[in-house]
Short mmCIF file of C-alpha atoms in Angstrom, two decimals:
data_model
loop_
_atom_site.label_atom_id
_atom_site.label_comp_id
_atom_site.label_asym_id
_atom_site.label_seq_id
_atom_site.Cartn_x
_atom_site.Cartn_y
_atom_site.Cartn_z
CA UNK Q 1 -31.68 4.42 -15.31
CA UNK Q 2 -29.11 5.41 -12.72
CA UNK Q 3 -29.93 9.10 -13.04
CA UNK Q 4 -33.63 8.50 -12.46
CA UNK Q 5 -32.83 6.49 -9.33
CA UNK Q 6 -30.53 9.27 -8.10
CA UNK Q 7 -33.31 11.81 -8.60
CA UNK Q 8 -35.79 9.70 -6.69
CA UNK Q 9 -33.41 9.12 -3.78
CA UNK Q 10 -32.55 12.81 -3.68
CA UNK Q 11 -36.22 13.75 -3.42
CA UNK Q 12 -36.66 11.45 -0.42
CA UNK Q 13 -33.38 12.41 1.25
CA UNK Q 14 -34.85 15.19 3.42
CA UNK Q 15 -37.57 15.26 6.08
CA UNK Q 16 -40.51 15.08 5.84
CA UNK Q 17 -40.29 13.27 2.49
CA UNK Q 18 -37.90 10.69 3.91
CA UNK Q 19 -40.51 9.33 6.32
CA UNK Q 20 -43.47 9.68 3.95
CA UNK Q 21 -42.09 8.10 0.78
CA UNK Q 22 -44.56 5.22 0.93
CA UNK Q 23 -47.32 7.73 0.17
CA UNK Q 24 -45.76 8.62 -3.19
CA UNK Q 25 -45.84 6.93 -6.57
CA UNK Q 26 -42.73 7.44 -8.69
CA UNK Q 27 -42.59 6.93 -12.46
CA UNK Q 28 -39.57 7.09 -14.77
CA UNK Q 29 -40.23 8.39 -18.27
CA UNK Q 30 -37.45 8.01 -20.82
CA UNK Q 31 -37.30 10.70 -23.50
CA UNK Q 32 -34.77 10.56 -26.33
CA UNK Q 33 -33.35 13.71 -27.91
CA UNK Q 34 -31.98 13.73 -31.45
CA UNK Q 35 -28.55 14.89 -30.24
CA UNK Q 36 -26.59 14.70 -27.01
CA UNK Q 37 -25.36 17.74 -25.12
CA UNK Q 38 -26.30 21.39 -25.34
CA UNK Q 39 -24.06 22.39 -28.25
CA UNK Q 40 -26.86 21.45 -30.66
CA UNK Q 41 -29.62 24.01 -30.36
CA UNK Q 42 -33.13 22.70 -30.92
CA UNK Q 43 -32.14 19.05 -30.68
CA UNK Q 44 -33.64 18.47 -27.26
CA UNK Q 45 -36.89 16.57 -27.03
CA UNK Q 46 -38.22 18.64 -24.13
CA UNK Q 47 -36.92 22.00 -25.35
CA UNK Q 48 -34.52 22.38 -22.43
CA UNK Q 49 -32.11 25.32 -22.47
CA UNK Q 50 -29.46 27.18 -20.46
CA UNK Q 51 -29.55 30.95 -20.10
CA UNK Q 52 -27.47 33.50 -18.24
CA UNK Q 53 -25.96 32.46 -14.92
CA UNK Q 54 -28.05 29.72 -13.32
CA UNK Q 55 -31.05 30.19 -15.61
CA UNK Q 56 -32.42 26.96 -17.03
CA UNK Q 57 -35.75 25.96 -18.49
CA UNK Q 58 -37.67 23.90 -20.95
CA UNK Q 59 -40.88 23.57 -22.92
CA UNK Q 60 -43.67 22.73 -20.47
CA UNK Q 61 -46.04 21.85 -23.32
CA UNK Q 62 -43.65 19.12 -24.42
CA UNK Q 63 -43.19 17.73 -20.92
CA UNK Q 64 -46.84 17.43 -19.95
CA UNK Q 65 -47.85 14.86 -22.62
CA UNK Q 66 -45.07 12.55 -21.40
CA UNK Q 67 -46.27 12.94 -17.81
CA UNK Q 68 -49.81 12.13 -18.86
CA UNK Q 69 -48.58 8.83 -20.28
CA UNK Q 70 -47.18 7.94 -16.87
CA UNK Q 71 -49.88 9.14 -14.45
CA UNK Q 72 -52.92 9.76 -16.63
CA UNK Q 73 -54.65 13.08 -17.26
CA UNK Q 74 -56.77 12.91 -14.10
CA UNK Q 75 -53.73 12.74 -11.83
CA UNK Q 76 -51.73 15.47 -13.54
CA UNK Q 77 -52.71 18.12 -10.99
CA UNK Q 78 -51.14 15.98 -8.28
CA UNK Q 79 -47.93 15.40 -10.23
CA UNK Q 80 -44.47 16.86 -9.76
CA UNK Q 81 -42.61 16.50 -13.05
CA UNK Q 82 -38.82 16.51 -12.71
CA UNK Q 83 -36.72 16.91 -15.86
CA UNK Q 84 -33.08 15.84 -15.67
CA UNK Q 85 -30.90 17.94 -17.97
CA UNK Q 86 -27.83 16.12 -19.29
CA UNK Q 87 -25.21 18.63 -18.17
CA UNK Q 88 -23.00 19.14 -15.14
CA UNK Q 89 -23.72 22.86 -15.01
CA UNK Q 90 -25.35 24.37 -11.91
CA UNK Q 91 -28.91 25.63 -12.06
CA UNK Q 92 -32.53 24.81 -11.51
CA UNK Q 93 -36.05 26.20 -11.75
CA UNK Q 94 -39.61 25.10 -11.15
CA UNK Q 95 -42.76 26.14 -12.96
CA UNK Q 96 -45.83 25.94 -10.73
CA UNK Q 97 -49.33 25.99 -12.16
CA UNK Q 98 -52.31 26.94 -10.02
CA UNK Q 99 -54.88 24.19 -9.50
CA UNK Q 100 -58.32 24.25 -11.07
CA UNK Q 101 -60.01 24.65 -7.68
CA UNK Q 102 -59.29 27.09 -4.87
CA UNK Q 103 -58.49 25.74 -1.44
CA UNK Q 104 -56.85 22.61 -2.84
CA UNK Q 105 -53.46 23.01 -1.17
CA UNK Q 106 -50.62 21.22 -2.91
CA UNK Q 107 -52.56 20.63 -6.10
CA UNK Q 108 -51.42 22.11 -9.38
CA UNK Q 109 -49.01 20.62 -11.88
CA UNK Q 110 -45.37 21.60 -11.40
CA UNK Q 111 -42.34 21.05 -13.61
CA UNK Q 112 -38.82 21.25 -12.19
CA UNK Q 113 -35.87 21.51 -14.57
CA UNK Q 114 -32.42 20.80 -13.21
CA UNK Q 115 -29.03 19.77 -14.58
CA UNK Q 116 -26.94 17.10 -12.90
CA UNK Q 117 -24.67 19.76 -11.31
CA UNK Q 118 -21.04 19.21 -10.42
CA UNK Q 119 -21.53 16.94 -7.40
CA UNK Q 120 -24.07 14.55 -5.96
CA UNK Q 121 -24.64 16.67 -2.84
CA UNK Q 122 -25.36 19.83 -4.85
CA UNK Q 123 -27.64 17.93 -7.23
CA UNK Q 124 -29.55 16.46 -4.29
CA UNK Q 125 -30.03 19.78 -2.49
CA UNK Q 126 -31.13 21.63 -5.63
CA UNK Q 127 -33.61 18.87 -6.43
CA UNK Q 128 -35.02 19.06 -2.89
CA UNK Q 129 -35.36 22.83 -3.23
CA UNK Q 130 -36.97 22.84 -6.67
CA UNK Q 131 -39.04 19.63 -6.79
CA UNK Q 132 -39.74 19.14 -3.08
CA UNK Q 133 -39.97 22.73 -1.84
CA UNK Q 134 -41.48 24.47 -4.84
CA UNK Q 135 -43.00 21.68 -6.90
CA UNK Q 136 -44.66 19.62 -4.20
CA UNK Q 137 -45.06 21.93 -1.19
CA UNK Q 138 -45.56 25.17 -3.16
CA UNK Q 139 -43.12 27.02 -0.90
CA UNK Q 140 -41.55 30.34 -1.75
CA UNK Q 141 -37.85 31.19 -2.03
CA UNK Q 142 -36.35 32.37 1.25
CA UNK Q 143 -33.29 33.99 -0.28
CA UNK Q 144 -33.04 37.74 -0.76
CA UNK Q 145 -30.81 38.79 -3.63
CA UNK Q 146 -32.36 42.22 -4.18
CA UNK Q 147 -31.60 44.86 -1.54
CA UNK Q 148 -34.97 46.59 -1.61
CA UNK Q 149 -38.56 46.45 -0.38
CA UNK Q 150 -40.67 43.82 -2.04
CA UNK Q 151 -42.79 45.53 -4.73
CA UNK Q 152 -46.46 45.86 -3.86
CA UNK Q 153 -47.46 44.05 -7.05
CA UNK Q 154 -45.31 41.03 -6.16
CA UNK Q 155 -46.57 41.02 -2.59
CA UNK Q 156 -50.18 41.14 -3.81
CA UNK Q 157 -49.56 38.20 -6.12
CA UNK Q 158 -47.97 36.15 -3.32
CA UNK Q 159 -50.84 36.98 -0.95
CA UNK Q 160 -53.37 35.99 -3.59
CA UNK Q 161 -51.65 32.63 -4.09
CA UNK Q 162 -51.57 32.14 -0.32
CA UNK Q 163 -55.21 33.07 0.20
CA UNK Q 164 -56.64 31.12 -2.74
CA UNK Q 165 -54.40 28.06 -2.80
CA UNK Q 166 -52.46 27.96 0.47
CA UNK Q 167 -49.09 28.54 -1.20
CA UNK Q 168 -46.08 30.27 0.41
CA UNK Q 169 -46.56 28.81 3.89
CA UNK Q 170 -42.92 29.66 4.67
CA UNK Q 171 -43.18 33.38 3.94
CA UNK Q 172 -45.26 36.20 5.36
CA UNK Q 173 -45.50 39.96 5.16
CA UNK Q 174 -45.89 40.78 8.83
CA UNK Q 175 -43.18 41.14 11.44
CA UNK Q 176 -45.59 40.28 14.26
CA UNK Q 177 -44.80 37.08 16.17
CA UNK Q 178 -48.48 36.73 17.08
CA UNK Q 179 -49.85 37.23 13.55
CA UNK Q 180 -47.27 35.50 11.35
CA UNK Q 181 -48.39 32.24 9.67
CA UNK Q 182 -46.16 30.12 11.91
CA UNK Q 183 -47.01 31.91 15.19
CA UNK Q 184 -48.19 28.75 16.99
CA UNK Q 185 -44.96 26.95 16.08
CA UNK Q 186 -42.96 29.69 17.79
CA UNK Q 187 -44.69 28.78 21.05
CA UNK Q 188 -44.33 25.02 20.57
CA UNK Q 189 -41.56 23.58 22.76
CA UNK Q 190 -40.94 20.76 20.26
CA UNK Q 191 -39.28 23.30 17.95
CA UNK Q 192 -37.47 25.36 20.59
CA UNK Q 193 -34.05 24.17 19.41
CA UNK Q 194 -34.65 24.93 15.72
CA UNK Q 195 -34.11 28.68 15.90
CA UNK Q 196 -37.55 29.54 14.55
CA UNK Q 197 -38.44 33.18 14.46
CA UNK Q 198 -39.05 36.06 12.08
CA UNK Q 199 -36.06 36.69 9.84
CA UNK Q 200 -36.21 39.64 7.49
CA UNK Q 201 -35.73 38.82 3.82
CA UNK Q 202 -37.23 36.38 1.36
CA UNK Q 203 -39.04 36.07 -1.96
CA UNK Q 204 -35.85 37.58 -3.41
CA UNK Q 205 -36.11 40.86 -1.44
CA UNK Q 206 -34.40 42.00 1.76
CA UNK Q 207 -37.29 44.05 3.22
CA UNK Q 208 -41.04 43.73 3.62
CA UNK Q 209 -41.06 39.94 3.80
CA UNK Q 210 -40.18 37.50 6.60
CA UNK Q 211 -39.06 33.84 6.67
CA UNK Q 212 -39.09 31.34 9.58
CA UNK Q 213 -35.38 30.48 9.91
CA UNK Q 214 -31.95 31.89 9.24
CA UNK Q 215 -30.88 28.96 7.03
CA UNK Q 216 -32.91 26.40 5.13
CA UNK Q 217 -33.07 24.51 1.85
CA UNK Q 218 -35.36 27.24 0.51
CA UNK Q 219 -32.69 29.86 1.25
CA UNK Q 220 -29.25 28.30 0.77
CA UNK Q 221 -30.04 24.77 -0.49
CA UNK Q 222 -28.86 23.47 2.88
CA UNK Q 223 -29.98 23.06 6.47
CA UNK Q 224 -33.12 21.05 5.78
CA UNK Q 225 -36.68 22.32 5.59
CA UNK Q 226 -37.69 24.50 8.55
CA UNK Q 227 -40.75 23.50 10.62
CA UNK Q 228 -43.38 25.58 8.77
CA UNK Q 229 -42.07 24.17 5.48
CA UNK Q 230 -42.09 20.59 6.79
CA UNK Q 231 -45.66 21.00 7.96
#
């Protein structure tokens, strides 16, 4: 359908996906709900819902069997499932499941839920953030909505995901330019015009966590993916 094509083109609209699209397989799975729109609670085949503000979601257990039909059970850990929600509201989220083996960076099923939003540009950027940034690359959010230090429990969880699975390559918990994950990129002249550095704030908190750039898709849904994220 037209929406499925829009989603696919949106995913490949940003580097590095734009130059690597021939390495991807894309499948469209059509799912029919018993009623149209979100006025009818419980009528949605994938259990999708809208909550407060930009909160959206769905029933992962209903999505996964449909994905298996498309890619097969053996390929599910390499799959990014993207669910289009038939609404023009703004929102988006991505559920990321850890892979069965440690050290397998990028593996682990992910399910991104996103409505069609009010405009094509917003829809495209949110899809890149949720499906490309979170779902495929397992990046963390670079925005900082909570004016506080990141809680130690949340930091420990993020470090565990990074150590075991290689996630969160765009966030770190050190302010040292020589020890941060992207230290070698800071010294690389190819990225000297990109404004790479250590910017305080990320993972939803303003202190105790650093990101590589002032603006990026993982922060403001704009500005492209920064170099550590692209890598």
